[in-house]
PDB file of C-alpha atoms in Angstrom:
ATOM      1  CA  MET A 219    -109.088 233.102  69.580  1.00  0.00           C
ATOM      2  CA  SER A 220    -112.615 233.835  70.001  1.00  0.00           C
ATOM      3  CA  ALA A 221    -113.072 231.489  72.699  1.00  0.00           C
ATOM      4  CA  LEU A 222    -110.054 232.587  74.526  1.00  0.00           C
ATOM      5  CA  LEU A 223    -111.310 236.276  74.187  1.00  0.00           C
ATOM      6  CA  GLY A 224    -114.478 234.925  75.997  1.00  0.00           C
ATOM      7  CA  LEU A 225    -112.596 234.021  79.116  1.00  0.00           C
ATOM      8  CA  ARG A 226    -112.040 236.371  82.292  1.00  0.00           C
ATOM      9  CA  PRO A 227    -109.099 238.871  81.697  1.00  0.00           C
ATOM     10  CA  GLU A 228    -107.114 236.786  84.456  1.00  0.00           C
ATOM     11  CA  VAL A 229    -107.741 233.424  82.492  1.00  0.00           C
ATOM     12  CA  GLN A 230    -106.777 235.046  79.452  1.00  0.00           C
ATOM     13  CA  ASP A 231    -103.426 236.221  81.018  1.00  0.00           C
ATOM     14  CA  THR A 232    -102.780 232.671  82.166  1.00  0.00           C
ATOM     15  CA  CYS A 233    -103.587 231.062  79.079  1.00  0.00           C
ATOM     16  CA  THR A 234    -101.346 233.479  77.116  1.00  0.00           C
ATOM     17  CA  SER A 235     -98.336 232.695  79.442  1.00  0.00           C
ATOM     18  CA  LEU A 236     -99.142 229.035  79.269  1.00  0.00           C
ATOM     19  CA  GLY A 237     -98.960 229.439  75.178  1.00  0.00           C
ATOM     20  CA  LEU A 238     -95.734 231.308  75.480  1.00  0.00           C
ATOM     21  CA  MET A 239     -93.956 228.473  77.342  1.00  0.00           C
ATOM     22  CA  LEU A 240     -95.468 225.664  75.330  1.00  0.00           C
ATOM     23  CA  SER A 241     -94.206 227.596  72.121  1.00  0.00           C
ATOM     24  CA  LEU A 242     -90.937 228.170  73.678  1.00  0.00           C
ATOM     25  CA  VAL A 243     -90.340 224.553  74.528  1.00  0.00           C
ATOM     26  CA  LEU A 244     -91.587 223.459  70.797  1.00  0.00           C
ATOM     27  CA  PHE A 245     -89.206 225.919  69.045  1.00  0.00           C
ATOM     28  CA  MET A 246     -86.311 224.798  71.434  1.00  0.00           C
ATOM     29  CA  GLY A 247     -86.959 221.264  70.613  1.00  0.00           C
ATOM     30  CA  LEU A 248     -86.927 222.274  66.818  1.00  0.00           C
ATOM     31  CA  ALA A 249     -83.637 223.789  67.200  1.00  0.00           C
ATOM     32  CA  ARG A 250     -82.346 220.809  68.884  1.00  0.00           C
ATOM     33  CA  VAL A 251     -83.280 218.665  66.106  1.00  0.00           C
ATOM     34  CA  ILE A 252     -81.666 221.011  63.725  1.00  0.00           C
ATOM     35  CA  ALA A 253     -78.563 221.243  65.858  1.00  0.00           C
ATOM     36  CA  ARG A 254     -78.140 217.266  66.012  1.00  0.00           C
ATOM     37  CA  GLN A 255     -78.532 217.222  62.136  1.00  0.00           C
ATOM     38  CA  GLN A 256     -76.126 220.097  61.388  1.00  0.00           C
ATOM     39  CA  LEU A 257     -73.471 219.819  63.866  1.00  0.00           C
ATOM     40  CA  HIS A 258     -70.815 217.387  63.868  1.00  0.00           C
ATOM     41  CA  SER A 259     -68.415 218.676  66.142  1.00  0.00           C
ATOM     42  CA  PRO A 260     -68.742 216.995  69.602  1.00  0.00           C
ATOM     43  CA  THR A 261     -67.762 220.162  71.303  1.00  0.00           C
ATOM     44  CA  ALA A 262     -69.887 222.353  69.135  1.00  0.00           C
ATOM     45  CA  HIS A 263     -72.982 220.020  69.468  1.00  0.00           C
ATOM     46  CA  ALA A 264     -72.554 220.054  73.384  1.00  0.00           C
ATOM     47  CA  PHE A 265     -72.441 223.755  73.630  1.00  0.00           C
ATOM     48  CA  VAL A 266     -75.602 224.353  71.517  1.00  0.00           C
ATOM     49  CA  LEU A 267     -77.749 221.671  73.091  1.00  0.00           C
ATOM     50  CA  GLU A 268     -76.573 222.962  76.430  1.00  0.00           C
ATOM     51  CA  PHE A 269     -77.232 226.616  75.570  1.00  0.00           C
ATOM     52  CA  LEU A 270     -80.824 225.530  74.242  1.00  0.00           C
ATOM     53  CA  ALA A 271     -81.704 223.612  77.342  1.00  0.00           C
ATOM     54  CA  THR A 272     -80.655 226.239  79.873  1.00  0.00           C
ATOM     55  CA  PHE A 273     -82.581 228.842  77.775  1.00  0.00           C
ATOM     56  CA  GLN A 274     -85.714 226.905  77.886  1.00  0.00           C
ATOM     57  CA  LEU A 275     -85.348 226.366  81.470  1.00  0.00           C
ATOM     58  CA  CYS A 276     -84.748 229.952  82.400  1.00  0.00           C
ATOM     59  CA  CYS A 277     -87.408 231.594  80.112  1.00  0.00           C
ATOM     60  CA  CYS A 278     -90.039 229.073  81.439  1.00  0.00           C
ATOM     61  CA  THR A 279     -89.035 229.787  85.029  1.00  0.00           C
ATOM     62  CA  HIS A 280     -89.349 233.505  84.192  1.00  0.00           C
ATOM     63  CA  GLU A 281     -92.777 233.027  83.278  1.00  0.00           C
ATOM     64  CA  LEU A 282     -93.563 230.668  85.987  1.00  0.00           C
ATOM     65  CA  GLN A 283     -92.382 233.091  88.787  1.00  0.00           C
ATOM     66  CA  LEU A 284     -94.779 235.476  86.932  1.00  0.00           C
ATOM     67  CA  LEU A 285     -97.795 233.509  87.368  1.00  0.00           C
ATOM     68  CA  SER A 286     -96.914 232.607  90.975  1.00  0.00           C
ATOM     69  CA  GLU A 287     -97.017 236.206  91.861  1.00  0.00           C
ATOM     70  CA  GLN A 288    -100.523 236.684  90.650  1.00  0.00           C
ATOM     71  CA  ASP A 289    -102.320 234.745  93.261  1.00  0.00           C
ATOM     72  CA  PRO A 290     -99.510 234.163  95.581  1.00  0.00           C
ATOM     73  CA  ALA A 291    -102.339 233.200  98.649  1.00  0.00           C
ATOM     74  CA  HIS A 292    -103.176 230.074  96.632  1.00  0.00           C
ATOM     75  CA  PRO A 293     -99.991 228.065  95.738  1.00  0.00           C
ATOM     76  CA  THR A 294    -101.671 225.034  94.578  1.00  0.00           C
ATOM     77  CA  TRP A 295    -101.951 226.245  90.804  1.00  0.00           C
ATOM     78  CA  PRO A 296     -98.046 227.433  90.594  1.00  0.00           C
ATOM     79  CA  LEU A 297     -97.029 224.007  92.204  1.00  0.00           C
ATOM     80  CA  THR A 298     -99.053 222.056  89.613  1.00  0.00           C
ATOM     81  CA  LEU A 299     -97.532 224.121  86.873  1.00  0.00           C
ATOM     82  CA  ILE A 300     -93.891 223.757  88.352  1.00  0.00           C
ATOM     83  CA  TYR A 301     -94.750 219.821  88.376  1.00  0.00           C
ATOM     84  CA  PHE A 302     -95.969 219.945  84.747  1.00  0.00           C
ATOM     85  CA  PHE A 303     -93.141 221.942  83.350  1.00  0.00           C
ATOM     86  CA  SER A 304     -90.728 219.891  85.277  1.00  0.00           C
ATOM     87  CA  LEU A 305     -91.966 216.887  83.427  1.00  0.00           C
ATOM     88  CA  VAL A 306     -91.792 218.711  80.257  1.00  0.00           C
ATOM     89  CA  HIS A 307     -88.149 219.662  80.866  1.00  0.00           C
ATOM     90  CA  GLY A 308     -87.270 216.060  81.858  1.00  0.00           C
ATOM     91  CA  LEU A 309     -88.902 214.821  78.633  1.00  0.00           C
ATOM     92  CA  THR A 310     -87.369 217.245  76.259  1.00  0.00           C
ATOM     93  CA  LEU A 311     -83.883 218.225  77.982  1.00  0.00           C
ATOM     94  CA  VAL A 312     -82.477 214.528  77.846  1.00  0.00           C
ATOM     95  CA  GLY A 313     -78.376 214.525  77.765  1.00  0.00           C
ATOM     96  CA  THR A 314     -78.193 217.993  79.096  1.00  0.00           C
ATOM     97  CA  SER A 315     -77.903 219.216  82.891  1.00  0.00           C
ATOM     98  CA  SER A 316     -78.903 223.059  82.557  1.00  0.00           C
ATOM     99  CA  ASN A 317     -77.383 223.334  85.860  1.00  0.00           C
ATOM    100  CA  PRO A 318     -73.625 224.152  86.436  1.00  0.00           C
ATOM    101  CA  CYS A 319     -73.765 221.850  89.831  1.00  0.00           C
ATOM    102  CA  GLY A 320     -74.932 219.009  87.590  1.00  0.00           C
ATOM    103  CA  VAL A 321     -71.797 219.530  85.450  1.00  0.00           C
ATOM    104  CA  MET A 322     -69.740 219.657  88.307  1.00  0.00           C
ATOM    105  CA  MET A 323     -71.253 216.437  89.831  1.00  0.00           C
ATOM    106  CA  GLN A 324     -70.111 214.783  86.558  1.00  0.00           C
ATOM    107  CA  MET A 325     -66.736 216.052  86.327  1.00  0.00           C
ATOM    108  CA  MET A 326     -66.009 215.054  90.210  1.00  0.00           C
ATOM    109  CA  LEU A 327     -67.317 211.725  89.408  1.00  0.00           C
ATOM    110  CA  GLY A 328     -65.231 211.207  86.341  1.00  0.00           C
ATOM    111  CA  GLY A 329     -68.246 211.131  83.977  1.00  0.00           C
ATOM    112  CA  MET A 330     -67.057 214.295  82.060  1.00  0.00           C
ATOM    113  CA  SER A 331     -63.841 215.653  80.842  1.00  0.00           C
ATOM    114  CA  PRO A 332     -62.650 219.023  82.338  1.00  0.00           C
ATOM    115  CA  GLU A 333     -62.656 220.657  79.047  1.00  0.00           C
ATOM    116  CA  MET A 334     -66.176 219.392  78.107  1.00  0.00           C
ATOM    117  CA  GLY A 335     -67.365 220.381  81.600  1.00  0.00           C
ATOM    118  CA  ALA A 336     -65.864 224.081  80.859  1.00  0.00           C
ATOM    119  CA  MET A 337     -67.645 224.221  77.535  1.00  0.00           C
ATOM    120  CA  ARG A 338     -70.955 223.248  79.125  1.00  0.00           C
ATOM    121  CA  LEU A 339     -70.568 225.573  82.022  1.00  0.00           C
ATOM    122  CA  LEU A 340     -69.901 228.605  79.631  1.00  0.00           C
ATOM    123  CA  ALA A 341     -72.969 227.821  77.549  1.00  0.00           C
ATOM    124  CA  GLN A 342     -75.015 227.626  80.623  1.00  0.00           C
ATOM    125  CA  LEU A 343     -73.855 231.080  81.609  1.00  0.00           C
ATOM    126  CA  VAL A 344     -74.115 232.616  78.432  1.00  0.00           C
ATOM    127  CA  SER A 345     -77.727 231.199  77.993  1.00  0.00           C
ATOM    128  CA  ALA A 346     -78.740 232.631  81.321  1.00  0.00           C
ATOM    129  CA  LEU A 347     -77.781 235.785  80.451  1.00  0.00           C
ATOM    130  CA  CYS A 348     -79.371 235.696  76.969  1.00  0.00           C
ATOM    131  CA  SER A 349     -82.758 234.307  78.235  1.00  0.00           C
ATOM    132  CA  ARG A 350     -83.037 237.135  80.724  1.00  0.00           C
ATOM    133  CA  TYR A 351     -82.570 239.793  77.937  1.00  0.00           C
ATOM    134  CA  CYS A 352     -85.110 237.806  75.570  1.00  0.00           C
ATOM    135  CA  VAL A 353     -87.618 237.729  78.458  1.00  0.00           C
ATOM    136  CA  GLY A 354     -87.317 241.417  78.813  1.00  0.00           C
ATOM    137  CA  ALA A 355     -87.921 242.138  75.086  1.00  0.00           C
ATOM    138  CA  LEU A 356     -90.833 239.406  75.275  1.00  0.00           C
ATOM    139  CA  TRP A 357     -92.484 241.093  78.065  1.00  0.00           C
ATOM    140  CA  SER A 358     -92.181 244.609  76.524  1.00  0.00           C
ATOM    141  CA  LEU A 359     -94.674 243.447  73.966  1.00  0.00           C
ATOM    142  CA  SER A 360     -97.320 243.585  76.703  1.00  0.00           C
ATOM    143  CA  LEU A 361     -98.988 240.446  75.774  1.00  0.00           C
ATOM    144  CA  THR A 362    -100.669 240.278  79.278  1.00  0.00           C
ATOM    145  CA  LYS A 363    -101.014 243.123  82.020  1.00  0.00           C
ATOM    146  CA  TYR A 364     -98.272 241.405  83.874  1.00  0.00           C
ATOM    147  CA  HIS A 365     -95.733 241.422  81.134  1.00  0.00           C
ATOM    148  CA  VAL A 366     -93.798 244.675  81.948  1.00  0.00           C
ATOM    149  CA  SER A 367     -90.125 244.879  80.843  1.00  0.00           C
ATOM    150  CA  GLU A 368     -89.069 246.833  83.721  1.00  0.00           C
ATOM    151  CA  ARG A 369     -89.468 243.748  86.022  1.00  0.00           C
ATOM    152  CA  THR A 370     -86.328 242.143  84.371  1.00  0.00           C
ATOM    153  CA  PHE A 371     -84.375 245.242  85.423  1.00  0.00           C
ATOM    154  CA  ALA A 372     -85.182 245.563  89.067  1.00  0.00           C
ATOM    155  CA  CYS A 373     -84.029 243.472  92.004  1.00  0.00           C
ATOM    156  CA  LYS A 374     -86.896 241.493  93.830  1.00  0.00           C
ATOM    157  CA  ASN A 375     -84.743 240.132  96.657  1.00  0.00           C
ATOM    158  CA  PRO A 376     -86.055 236.632  97.420  1.00  0.00           C
ATOM    159  CA  ILE A 377     -83.939 235.909 100.507  1.00  0.00           C
ATOM    160  CA  GLN A 378     -86.127 236.076 103.143  1.00  0.00           C
ATOM    161  CA  VAL A 379     -84.311 234.558 106.313  1.00  0.00           C
ATOM    162  CA  ASP A 380     -80.556 235.506 107.430  1.00  0.00           C
ATOM    163  CA  LEU A 381     -77.496 234.319 105.400  1.00  0.00           C
ATOM    164  CA  PRO A 382     -76.617 231.245 107.240  1.00  0.00           C
ATOM    165  CA  LYS A 383     -80.317 229.835 106.769  1.00  0.00           C
ATOM    166  CA  ALA A 384     -80.442 231.003 103.126  1.00  0.00           C
ATOM    167  CA  VAL A 385     -76.949 229.037 102.623  1.00  0.00           C
ATOM    168  CA  ILE A 386     -78.402 225.751 104.578  1.00  0.00           C
ATOM    169  CA  THR A 387     -81.457 225.896 102.484  1.00  0.00           C
ATOM    170  CA  GLU A 388     -79.817 226.253  98.983  1.00  0.00           C
ATOM    171  CA  ALA A 389     -77.115 223.630  99.985  1.00  0.00           C
ATOM    172  CA  VAL A 390     -79.776 221.006 101.147  1.00  0.00           C
ATOM    173  CA  CYS A 391     -82.201 221.523  98.248  1.00  0.00           C
ATOM    174  CA  SER A 392     -78.814 220.892  95.971  1.00  0.00           C
ATOM    175  CA  PHE A 393     -77.887 218.161  98.063  1.00  0.00           C
ATOM    176  CA  VAL A 394     -81.254 216.317  97.812  1.00  0.00           C
ATOM    177  CA  PHE A 395     -81.848 216.821  94.255  1.00  0.00           C
ATOM    178  CA  HIS A 396     -78.493 215.680  92.625  1.00  0.00           C
ATOM    179  CA  SER A 397     -78.657 212.752  95.120  1.00  0.00           C
ATOM    180  CA  ALA A 398     -81.873 211.577  93.630  1.00  0.00           C
ATOM    181  CA  LEU A 399     -80.590 212.611  90.231  1.00  0.00           C
ATOM    182  CA  LEU A 400     -77.597 210.241  90.626  1.00  0.00           C
ATOM    183  CA  HIS A 401     -79.363 207.367  92.494  1.00  0.00           C
ATOM    184  CA  PHE A 402     -82.502 207.273  90.343  1.00  0.00           C
ATOM    185  CA  GLN A 403     -80.578 206.269  87.235  1.00  0.00           C
ATOM    186  CA  GLU A 404     -81.624 202.584  87.623  1.00  0.00           C
ATOM    187  CA  VAL A 405     -85.338 203.562  87.749  1.00  0.00           C
ATOM    188  CA  ARG A 406     -87.418 203.264  84.621  1.00  0.00           C
ATOM    189  CA  THR A 407     -87.246 206.477  82.733  1.00  0.00           C
ATOM    190  CA  LYS A 408     -91.059 207.297  82.899  1.00  0.00           C
ATOM    191  CA  LEU A 409     -91.194 206.775  86.623  1.00  0.00           C
ATOM    192  CA  ARG A 410     -87.934 208.615  87.220  1.00  0.00           C
ATOM    193  CA  ILE A 411     -89.107 211.872  85.490  1.00  0.00           C
ATOM    194  CA  HIS A 412     -92.176 211.787  87.560  1.00  0.00           C
ATOM    195  CA  LEU A 413     -90.022 211.201  90.558  1.00  0.00           C
ATOM    196  CA  LEU A 414     -87.856 213.970  89.987  1.00  0.00           C
ATOM    197  CA  ALA A 415     -90.481 216.289  88.878  1.00  0.00           C
ATOM    198  CA  ALA A 416     -92.508 215.621  92.189  1.00  0.00           C
ATOM    199  CA  LEU A 417     -89.019 216.088  94.184  1.00  0.00           C
ATOM    200  CA  VAL A 418     -88.568 219.573  92.488  1.00  0.00           C
ATOM    201  CA  THR A 419     -92.084 220.697  93.413  1.00  0.00           C
ATOM    202  CA  PHE A 420     -91.578 219.504  97.042  1.00  0.00           C
ATOM    203  CA  LEU A 421     -88.372 221.560  97.360  1.00  0.00           C
ATOM    204  CA  VAL A 422     -89.773 224.509  95.786  1.00  0.00           C
ATOM    205  CA  TYR A 423     -92.720 224.268  98.053  1.00  0.00           C
ATOM    206  CA  ALA A 424     -90.367 223.585 101.245  1.00  0.00           C
ATOM    207  CA  GLY A 425     -87.602 226.365 100.500  1.00  0.00           C
ATOM    208  CA  GLY A 426     -89.380 228.684  98.003  1.00  0.00           C
ATOM    209  CA  SER A 427     -90.584 231.029 100.696  1.00  0.00           C
ATOM    210  CA  LEU A 428     -87.134 231.211 102.276  1.00  0.00           C
ATOM    211  CA  THR A 429     -84.756 231.571  98.923  1.00  0.00           C
ATOM    212  CA  GLY A 430     -86.894 230.616  96.092  1.00  0.00           C
ATOM    213  CA  ALA A 431     -85.335 227.110  96.270  1.00  0.00           C
ATOM    214  CA  VAL A 432     -83.322 227.782  93.160  1.00  0.00           C
ATOM    215  CA  PHE A 433     -80.440 225.253  93.399  1.00  0.00           C
ATOM    216  CA  ASN A 434     -79.175 226.234  90.018  1.00  0.00           C
ATOM    217  CA  PRO A 435     -76.315 228.914  89.722  1.00  0.00           C
ATOM    218  CA  ALA A 436     -77.272 229.542  86.030  1.00  0.00           C
ATOM    219  CA  LEU A 437     -81.005 229.973  86.734  1.00  0.00           C
ATOM    220  CA  ALA A 438     -80.205 232.149  89.776  1.00  0.00           C
ATOM    221  CA  LEU A 439     -78.075 234.507  87.641  1.00  0.00           C
ATOM    222  CA  SER A 440     -80.937 234.855  84.917  1.00  0.00           C
ATOM    223  CA  LEU A 441     -83.884 235.480  87.549  1.00  0.00           C
ATOM    224  CA  HIS A 442     -81.848 237.709  89.804  1.00  0.00           C
ATOM    225  CA  PHE A 443     -79.215 239.234  87.798  1.00  0.00           C
ATOM    226  CA  MET A 444     -79.970 242.814  89.191  1.00  0.00           C
ATOM    227  CA  CYS A 445     -79.594 241.343  92.707  1.00  0.00           C
ATOM    228  CA  PHE A 446     -76.172 240.030  92.065  1.00  0.00           C
ATOM    229  CA  ASP A 447     -75.190 243.618  90.751  1.00  0.00           C
ATOM    230  CA  GLU A 448     -76.577 245.194  93.763  1.00  0.00           C
ATOM    231  CA  ALA A 449     -75.615 242.469  96.656  1.00  0.00           C
ATOM    232  CA  PHE A 450     -73.023 240.520  94.761  1.00  0.00           C
ATOM    233  CA  PRO A 451     -71.453 238.827  97.816  1.00  0.00           C
ATOM    234  CA  GLN A 452     -74.562 237.557  99.549  1.00  0.00           C
ATOM    235  CA  PHE A 453     -76.105 236.226  96.176  1.00  0.00           C
ATOM    236  CA  PHE A 454     -72.849 234.696  95.395  1.00  0.00           C
ATOM    237  CA  ILE A 455     -72.491 232.798  98.741  1.00  0.00           C
ATOM    238  CA  VAL A 456     -76.342 231.673  98.547  1.00  0.00           C
ATOM    239  CA  TYR A 457     -76.879 230.954  94.997  1.00  0.00           C
ATOM    240  CA  TRP A 458     -73.407 229.812  93.725  1.00  0.00           C
ATOM    241  CA  LEU A 459     -71.479 228.680  96.624  1.00  0.00           C
ATOM    242  CA  ALA A 460     -74.091 226.951  98.631  1.00  0.00           C
ATOM    243  CA  PRO A 461     -75.448 224.677  96.003  1.00  0.00           C
ATOM    244  CA  SER A 462     -71.892 223.725  95.134  1.00  0.00           C
ATOM    245  CA  LEU A 463     -71.087 223.157  98.645  1.00  0.00           C
ATOM    246  CA  GLY A 464     -74.275 220.836  98.497  1.00  0.00           C
ATOM    247  CA  ILE A 465     -72.665 218.660  95.655  1.00  0.00           C
ATOM    248  CA  LEU A 466     -69.439 218.538  97.357  1.00  0.00           C
ATOM    249  CA  LEU A 467     -70.987 217.250 100.706  1.00  0.00           C
ATOM    250  CA  MET A 468     -73.054 214.683  98.469  1.00  0.00           C
ATOM    251  CA  ILE A 469     -69.971 213.440  96.892  1.00  0.00           C
ATOM    252  CA  LEU A 470     -68.067 213.229  99.784  1.00  0.00           C
ATOM    253  CA  MET A 471     -70.791 211.443 101.690  1.00  0.00           C
ATOM    254  CA  PHE A 472     -71.519 208.842  99.205  1.00  0.00           C
ATOM    255  CA  SER A 473     -68.076 208.281  98.283  1.00  0.00           C
ATOM    256  CA  PHE A 474     -66.220 208.157 101.712  1.00  0.00           C
ATOM    257  CA  PHE A 475     -68.771 207.933 104.429  1.00  0.00           C
ATOM    258  CA  LEU A 476     -71.448 205.607 102.607  1.00  0.00           C
ATOM    259  CA  PRO A 477     -69.037 204.007 100.031  1.00  0.00           C
ATOM    260  CA  TRP A 478     -71.246 201.029  99.870  1.00  0.00           C
ATOM    261  CA  LEU A 479     -73.955 202.634  98.431  1.00  0.00           C
ATOM    262  CA  HIS A 480     -71.943 204.531  96.052  1.00  0.00           C
ATOM    263  CA  ASN A 481     -70.189 201.180  94.905  1.00  0.00           C
ATOM    264  CA  ASN A 482     -73.649 199.598  94.761  1.00  0.00           C
ATOM    265  CA  HIS A 483     -74.726 202.283  92.082  1.00  0.00           C
ATOM    266  CA  THR A 484     -71.546 201.880  90.162  1.00  0.00           C
ATOM    267  CA  ILE A 485     -71.851 198.452  89.841  1.00  0.00           C
ATOM    268  CA  ASN A 486     -75.514 198.397  88.674  1.00  0.00           C
ATOM    269  CA  LYS A 487     -74.753 201.367  86.194  1.00  0.00           C
ATOM    270  CA  LYS A 488     -72.043 199.385  84.530  1.00  0.00           C
ATOM    271  CA  GLU A 489     -74.170 196.142  84.501  1.00  0.00           C
TER     272      GLU A 489
END
């Protein structure tokens, strides 16, 4: 603690935010271990794990967004953090999607029943809302000068382009990410996690200045809940319909226009 107090205030605030995120990851990991030991119902088990995974993703992203706003002229450090925490999420959230689009993709490809998909979607949406209010309560403690609870109750519109461009941005990000997620399954786990983390970082870098490059309806709800309240049609189209459209186009392309690639992936997965 004394070493931390000897640092500059900006560095202290950054270290505090990083400590909060890592503590959250550890706490969610402990909760997952307890859930696996205590829950024997597959439905309840899936609900709780999806809830915890989405909660971890949303809370960490809130804090990452806060860090990125401290020095927007130098995006290297925020992008490094995005890459690092994408690795952390990839290592700790195995078996969950934390993204309604991922659940939709599995249901459309026949890898998940509609009942289980609905349960996971419910868990993600409930967790997204809970994470928002938990972050507000945590920021009200004012652990850093950037932690202000009022931030969570104000709409900071991230859409910096007109509606068609915003829709295209979110749809393309969703299309690219889930295409990689689907076709990287044969890659070794350690390499796959790094590839996906690098891809997420690139997509955020490419589309972050346009829409935030969220491509996750649950995460968008957590980050921009007040914006949904103020301009629901626009945010519904950009952050919910556009990523879903990206998933639909991906499945149509690989199943009908490039069936040889989809079939090859299916055969390799079975082998």
